[in-house]
PDB file of C-alpha atoms in Angstrom:
ATOM      1  CA  MET A 898       1.554  11.292  -3.899  1.00 88.00           C
ATOM      2  CA  ILE A 899       3.806   8.400  -2.992  1.00 93.00           C
ATOM      3  CA  HIS A 900       2.817   4.818  -2.154  1.00 96.00           C
ATOM      4  CA  ILE A 901       5.480   2.510  -0.706  1.00 97.00           C
ATOM      5  CA  VAL A 902       5.215  -1.300  -0.570  1.00 98.00           C
ATOM      6  CA  THR A 903       7.651  -3.255   1.604  1.00 98.00           C
ATOM      7  CA  SER A 904       7.797  -6.759   3.057  1.00 97.00           C
ATOM      8  CA  ASN A 905       9.407  -8.674   5.854  1.00 95.00           C
ATOM      9  CA  PRO A 906      12.345 -10.948   4.918  1.00 92.00           C
ATOM     10  CA  VAL A 907      10.598 -14.175   3.981  1.00 93.00           C
ATOM     11  CA  ALA A 908      11.464 -16.591   1.201  1.00 91.00           C
ATOM     12  CA  VAL A 909       8.777 -16.557  -1.480  1.00 92.00           C
ATOM     13  CA  LYS A 910       8.652 -18.692  -4.614  1.00 90.00           C
ATOM     14  CA  SER A 911       5.158 -17.766  -5.799  1.00 89.00           C
ATOM     15  CA  LEU A 912       2.860 -14.929  -4.777  1.00 90.00           C
ATOM     16  CA  LYS A 913      -0.223 -17.148  -5.139  1.00 86.00           C
ATOM     17  CA  ASP A 914       1.052 -20.079  -3.075  1.00 85.00           C
ATOM     18  CA  TYR A 915       0.883 -20.354   0.684  1.00 85.00           C
ATOM     19  CA  ASN A 916       3.692 -18.399   2.313  1.00 88.00           C
ATOM     20  CA  ASP A 917       4.300 -18.642   6.032  1.00 90.00           C
ATOM     21  CA  ASN A 918       4.461 -15.470   8.173  1.00 93.00           C
ATOM     22  CA  PHE A 919       4.538 -12.881   5.394  1.00 96.00           C
ATOM     23  CA  ILE A 920       3.939  -9.197   5.990  1.00 96.00           C
ATOM     24  CA  ILE A 921       3.308  -6.698   3.213  1.00 97.00           C
ATOM     25  CA  CYS A 922       3.214  -3.054   4.280  1.00 98.00           C
ATOM     26  CA  HIS A 923       1.544  -0.388   2.126  1.00 98.00           C
ATOM     27  CA  LEU A 924       2.327   3.165   3.227  1.00 98.00           C
ATOM     28  CA  GLN A 925       0.765   6.280   1.808  1.00 95.00           C
ATOM     29  CA  GLU A 926       0.631   9.861   2.930  1.00 89.00           C
ATOM     30  CA  LYS A 927      -2.987  10.999   3.031  1.00 83.00           C
ATOM     31  CA  MET A 928      -5.617  12.967   4.901  1.00 74.00           C
ATOM     32  CA  LEU A 929      -6.413  11.183   8.145  1.00 73.00           C
ATOM     33  CA  LEU A 930      -9.906  11.291   9.579  1.00 67.00           C
ATOM     34  CA  PRO A 931     -12.000  11.467  11.815  1.00 61.00           C
ATOM     35  CA  PHE A 932     -10.052  14.310  13.359  1.00 52.00           C
ATOM     36  CA  ALA A 933     -12.031  17.536  13.696  1.00 52.00           C
ATOM     37  CA  ASN A 934      -9.470  19.131  11.423  1.00 62.00           C
ATOM     38  CA  ALA A 935      -8.263  16.492   8.985  1.00 66.00           C
ATOM     39  CA  THR A 936      -4.483  16.494   8.714  1.00 74.00           C
ATOM     40  CA  MET A 937      -1.963  14.891   6.415  1.00 81.00           C
ATOM     41  CA  GLY A 938      -0.502  11.816   7.970  1.00 89.00           C
ATOM     42  CA  PHE A 939       1.025   8.435   7.308  1.00 94.00           C
ATOM     43  CA  TYR A 940      -1.395   5.569   6.745  1.00 95.00           C
ATOM     44  CA  PHE A 941       0.068   2.071   7.027  1.00 97.00           C
ATOM     45  CA  LYS A 942      -1.956  -0.887   5.793  1.00 98.00           C
ATOM     46  CA  VAL A 943      -0.143  -3.944   7.092  1.00 98.00           C
ATOM     47  CA  TYR A 944      -1.238  -7.142   5.362  1.00 97.00           C
ATOM     48  CA  HIS A 945      -0.210 -10.359   7.067  1.00 96.00           C
ATOM     49  CA  GLN A 946      -0.787 -14.079   6.887  1.00 94.00           C
ATOM     50  CA  ASP A 947      -4.165 -14.918   8.364  1.00 93.00           C
ATOM     51  CA  GLY A 948      -3.590 -16.348  11.859  1.00 91.00           C
ATOM     52  CA  MET A 949      -0.091 -14.918  12.217  1.00 92.00           C
ATOM     53  CA  ILE A 950       0.877 -13.716  15.709  1.00 91.00           C
ATOM     54  CA  LEU A 951       1.935 -10.060  15.547  1.00 91.00           C
ATOM     55  CA  ASP A 952       3.433  -9.544  19.011  1.00 91.00           C
ATOM     56  CA  ASP A 953       6.506  -7.854  17.508  1.00 88.00           C
ATOM     57  CA  PHE A 954       4.281  -5.066  16.154  1.00 92.00           C
ATOM     58  CA  ASP A 955       2.480  -4.080  19.377  1.00 91.00           C
ATOM     59  CA  GLU A 956       4.380  -0.783  19.444  1.00 93.00           C
ATOM     60  CA  TYR A 957       2.522   0.429  16.351  1.00 95.00           C
ATOM     61  CA  GLU A 958      -0.591   2.162  17.642  1.00 93.00           C
ATOM     62  CA  ASN A 959      -2.690   4.894  16.054  1.00 92.00           C
ATOM     63  CA  GLU A 960      -1.680   8.292  17.310  1.00 89.00           C
ATOM     64  CA  GLY A 961      -1.283  11.770  15.899  1.00 85.00           C
ATOM     65  CA  ASN A 962      -0.323  11.618  12.244  1.00 89.00           C
ATOM     66  CA  TYR A 963       0.181   7.831  12.174  1.00 93.00           C
ATOM     67  CA  ARG A 964      -2.534   5.274  11.496  1.00 94.00           C
ATOM     68  CA  TYR A 965      -2.016   1.495  11.325  1.00 96.00           C
ATOM     69  CA  ASP A 966      -4.472  -1.086  10.025  1.00 96.00           C
ATOM     70  CA  PHE A 967      -3.460  -4.744  10.383  1.00 97.00           C
ATOM     71  CA  ILE A 968      -5.302  -6.802   7.790  1.00 97.00           C
ATOM     72  CA  PRO A 969      -5.193 -10.631   7.694  1.00 97.00           C
ATOM     73  CA  VAL A 970      -5.144 -12.110   4.170  1.00 96.00           C
ATOM     74  CA  ARG A 971      -4.749 -15.603   2.741  1.00 93.00           C
ATOM     75  CA  SER A 972      -1.972 -14.807   0.281  1.00 94.00           C
ATOM     76  CA  ILE A 973       0.492 -12.176  -0.842  1.00 96.00           C
ATOM     77  CA  SER A 974      -1.437 -12.010  -4.094  1.00 96.00           C
ATOM     78  CA  GLU A 975      -4.589 -10.998  -2.209  1.00 96.00           C
ATOM     79  CA  ALA A 976      -2.669  -8.220  -0.434  1.00 97.00           C
ATOM     80  CA  LEU A 977      -1.306  -6.904  -3.737  1.00 97.00           C
ATOM     81  CA  GLN A 978      -4.790  -6.860  -5.268  1.00 97.00           C
ATOM     82  CA  SER A 979      -5.973  -4.720  -2.371  1.00 97.00           C
ATOM     83  CA  ILE A 980      -2.997  -2.377  -2.773  1.00 98.00           C
ATOM     84  CA  ALA A 981      -3.767  -2.018  -6.495  1.00 97.00           C
ATOM     85  CA  LEU A 982      -7.353  -1.048  -5.590  1.00 97.00           C
ATOM     86  CA  ASP A 983      -6.012   1.630  -3.224  1.00 96.00           C
ATOM     87  CA  VAL A 984      -3.673   3.016  -5.894  1.00 96.00           C
ATOM     88  CA  ALA A 985      -6.488   3.108  -8.466  1.00 95.00           C
ATOM     89  CA  ALA A 986      -8.701   4.897  -5.929  1.00 94.00           C
ATOM     90  CA  SER A 987      -5.910   7.426  -5.330  1.00 93.00           C
ATOM     91  CA  GLU A 988      -5.693   8.037  -9.085  1.00 93.00           C
ATOM     92  CA  GLN A 989      -9.450   8.613  -9.273  1.00 92.00           C
ATOM     93  CA  ALA A 990      -9.414  10.969  -6.280  1.00 89.00           C
ATOM     94  CA  ALA A 991      -6.479  12.911  -7.739  1.00 89.00           C
ATOM     95  CA  GLN A 992      -8.285  13.201 -11.096  1.00 89.00           C
ATOM     96  CA  LYS A 993     -11.479  14.351  -9.388  1.00 91.00           C
ATOM     97  CA  GLU A 994      -9.538  17.014  -7.478  1.00 87.00           C
ATOM     98  CA  ALA A 995      -7.760  18.125 -10.672  1.00 88.00           C
ATOM     99  CA  ASP A 996     -11.075  18.392 -12.522  1.00 89.00           C
ATOM    100  CA  LYS A 997     -12.523  20.455  -9.666  1.00 90.00           C
ATOM    101  CA  THR A 998      -9.586  22.880  -9.463  1.00 87.00           C
ATOM    102  CA  GLY A 999      -8.646  22.927 -13.137  1.00 85.00           C
ATOM    103  CA  ASP A1000      -5.063  21.922 -12.328  1.00 87.00           C
ATOM    104  CA  THR A1001      -3.148  18.967 -13.670  1.00 85.00           C
ATOM    105  CA  ARG A1002      -3.557  15.689 -11.807  1.00 84.00           C
ATOM    106  CA  GLU A1003      -1.134  15.015  -8.986  1.00 85.00           C
ATOM    107  CA  GLU A1004       1.423  12.403 -10.027  1.00 89.00           C
ATOM    108  CA  ILE A1005       1.288   9.092  -8.165  1.00 92.00           C
ATOM    109  CA  THR A1006       4.433   7.083  -7.487  1.00 93.00           C
ATOM    110  CA  LEU A1007       4.186   3.456  -6.405  1.00 96.00           C
ATOM    111  CA  ALA A1008       7.552   2.107  -5.233  1.00 97.00           C
ATOM    112  CA  THR A1009       8.303  -1.437  -4.049  1.00 97.00           C
ATOM    113  CA  VAL A1010      11.035  -2.929  -1.896  1.00 97.00           C
ATOM    114  CA  CYS A1011      10.027  -6.479  -1.077  1.00 96.00           C
ATOM    115  CA  GLY A1012      12.367  -9.461  -0.845  1.00 94.00           C
ATOM    116  CA  TYR A1013      15.064  -9.012  -3.473  1.00 95.00           C
ATOM    117  CA  SER A1014      14.480 -12.441  -5.041  1.00 94.00           C
ATOM    118  CA  TRP A1015      10.732 -11.862  -5.517  1.00 96.00           C
ATOM    119  CA  ASN A1016      10.365  -8.091  -5.874  1.00 97.00           C
ATOM    120  CA  LYS A1017      10.058  -8.335  -9.677  1.00 96.00           C
ATOM    121  CA  GLN A1018       7.047 -10.647  -9.198  1.00 96.00           C
ATOM    122  CA  VAL A1019       5.480  -7.989  -6.948  1.00 97.00           C
ATOM    123  CA  VAL A1020       6.104  -5.259  -9.550  1.00 98.00           C
ATOM    124  CA  ALA A1021       4.578  -7.398 -12.325  1.00 97.00           C
ATOM    125  CA  LYS A1022       1.544  -8.319 -10.198  1.00 97.00           C
ATOM    126  CA  LEU A1023       0.873  -4.715  -9.140  1.00 98.00           C
ATOM    127  CA  ASN A1024       1.244  -3.448 -12.725  1.00 97.00           C
ATOM    128  CA  SER A1025      -1.127  -6.150 -13.966  1.00 97.00           C
ATOM    129  CA  GLU A1026      -3.739  -5.465 -11.283  1.00 97.00           C
ATOM    130  CA  ILE A1027      -3.594  -1.685 -11.811  1.00 97.00           C
ATOM    131  CA  ARG A1028      -4.045  -2.132 -15.587  1.00 96.00           C
ATOM    132  CA  LYS A1029      -7.084  -4.377 -14.934  1.00 96.00           C
ATOM    133  CA  LEU A1030      -8.565  -1.476 -12.963  1.00 95.00           C
ATOM    134  CA  ARG A1031      -7.784   0.890 -15.866  1.00 93.00           C
ATOM    135  CA  GLY A1032      -5.205   2.706 -13.783  1.00 92.00           C
ATOM    136  CA  GLU A1033      -2.184   4.490 -15.216  1.00 93.00           C
ATOM    137  CA  THR A1034       0.343   4.228 -12.404  1.00 94.00           C
ATOM    138  CA  ALA A1035       3.351   2.021 -13.103  1.00 95.00           C
ATOM    139  CA  CYS A1036       5.167   0.350 -10.245  1.00 96.00           C
ATOM    140  CA  LEU A1037       8.748   1.438  -9.597  1.00 95.00           C
ATOM    141  CA  ASP A1038      11.232  -1.270  -8.556  1.00 97.00           C
ATOM    142  CA  LEU A1039      13.511   0.620  -6.156  1.00 96.00           C
ATOM    143  CA  TYR A1040      16.240  -2.023  -6.447  1.00 97.00           C
ATOM    144  CA  THR A1041      16.509  -1.252 -10.154  1.00 95.00           C
ATOM    145  CA  TYR A1042      15.929   2.502  -9.809  1.00 93.00           C
ATOM    146  CA  LEU A1043      18.627   2.923  -7.161  1.00 92.00           C
ATOM    147  CA  ARG A1044      20.912   0.253  -8.679  1.00 94.00           C
ATOM    148  CA  ALA A1045      20.927  -1.687  -5.421  1.00 95.00           C
ATOM    149  CA  PRO A1046      21.878  -5.366  -5.848  1.00 96.00           C
ATOM    150  CA  SER A1047      20.516  -6.347  -2.409  1.00 96.00           C
ATOM    151  CA  ILE A1048      18.295  -5.241   0.449  1.00 96.00           C
ATOM    152  CA  ASP A1049      21.407  -4.454   2.495  1.00 96.00           C
ATOM    153  CA  ARG A1050      22.745  -2.115  -0.205  1.00 96.00           C
ATOM    154  CA  LEU A1051      19.366  -0.412  -0.535  1.00 96.00           C
ATOM    155  CA  ALA A1052      19.191   0.014   3.241  1.00 96.00           C
ATOM    156  CA  GLN A1053      22.670   1.565   3.164  1.00 96.00           C
ATOM    157  CA  ILE A1054      21.524   4.062   0.518  1.00 95.00           C
ATOM    158  CA  VAL A1055      18.560   5.020   2.704  1.00 95.00           C
ATOM    159  CA  LYS A1056      20.828   5.323   5.772  1.00 95.00           C
ATOM    160  CA  ASN A1057      23.194   7.590   3.855  1.00 94.00           C
ATOM    161  CA  GLN A1058      20.408   9.820   2.545  1.00 92.00           C
ATOM    162  CA  LEU A1059      18.755  10.121   5.965  1.00 92.00           C
ATOM    163  CA  GLN A1060      22.112  10.380   7.730  1.00 91.00           C
ATOM    164  CA  SER A1061      20.946   7.781  10.232  1.00 92.00           C
ATOM    165  CA  GLU A1062      21.985   4.293  11.232  1.00 94.00           C
ATOM    166  CA  PHE A1063      18.454   3.568  12.465  1.00 93.00           C
ATOM    167  CA  VAL A1064      17.069   1.998   9.286  1.00 95.00           C
ATOM    168  CA  TYR A1065      15.822  -1.562   9.672  1.00 94.00           C
ATOM    169  CA  PRO A1066      14.790  -3.432   6.499  1.00 95.00           C
ATOM    170  CA  GLU A1067      13.585  -6.441   8.550  1.00 95.00           C
ATOM    171  CA  ASP A1068      10.733  -4.276   9.930  1.00 96.00           C
ATOM    172  CA  PRO A1069       8.559  -3.475   6.892  1.00 97.00           C
ATOM    173  CA  ILE A1070       6.653  -0.720   8.715  1.00 97.00           C
ATOM    174  CA  ALA A1071       9.703   1.248   9.860  1.00 96.00           C
ATOM    175  CA  PHE A1072      11.487   0.584   6.560  1.00 97.00           C
ATOM    176  CA  SER A1073       8.561   1.897   4.496  1.00 97.00           C
ATOM    177  CA  TYR A1074       8.604   5.097   6.559  1.00 96.00           C
ATOM    178  CA  ALA A1075      12.377   5.511   6.046  1.00 96.00           C
ATOM    179  CA  ILE A1076      11.940   4.997   2.295  1.00 96.00           C
ATOM    180  CA  MET A1077       9.067   7.516   2.235  1.00 94.00           C
ATOM    181  CA  ARG A1078      11.237  10.097   3.975  1.00 92.00           C
ATOM    182  CA  THR A1079      14.064   9.390   1.540  1.00 92.00           C
ATOM    183  CA  LEU A1080      11.870   9.723  -1.540  1.00 89.00           C
ATOM    184  CA  ASN A1081      10.113  12.824  -0.246  1.00 86.00           C
ATOM    185  CA  GLY A1082      13.350  14.602   0.526  1.00 78.00           C
ATOM    186  CA  VAL A1083      15.939  13.408  -1.919  1.00 54.00           C
ATOM    187  CA  PHE A1084      14.974  11.605  -5.093  1.00 46.00           C
ATOM    188  CA  LEU A1085      11.669  13.121  -6.223  1.00 37.00           C
TER     189      LEU A1085
END
């Protein structure tokens, strides 16, 4: 199971401080309910600065295999704590399923691509929060993993792998989906 964390291009010095107009997108592939027949789909939790106007994201509406929850938070740190809770819950659900079936637990990958200058802070915060929850998942810094020295270079890698020019790192929702498709099909 893959979890992707992306952000919009905002300058951030500290995750705890006030940051204007931030968006943190957490994408995971999971069973979507309340459909009569639950299906696998893409669940986007979009954390944003409380009070932020989200007119640019009106096109994202729940339909079919896509679900979007827009969640106002006070800080990036608060969003990352919530994401860590979701990852820990995924670990517990995967362990429960493995215990029930007798199989090994499904591996969970948590990959981040936030602003290049502050992505390492995000990785450290997520790792810390997951450890506090007694989770085992370690956060993967995609800049380091893919040896990309910038968001533009990482976007180019994704474009090449998907064979598409329609990859937009400034839109954290669309970019998280492109990264998910890349990781599902190429690198893992």
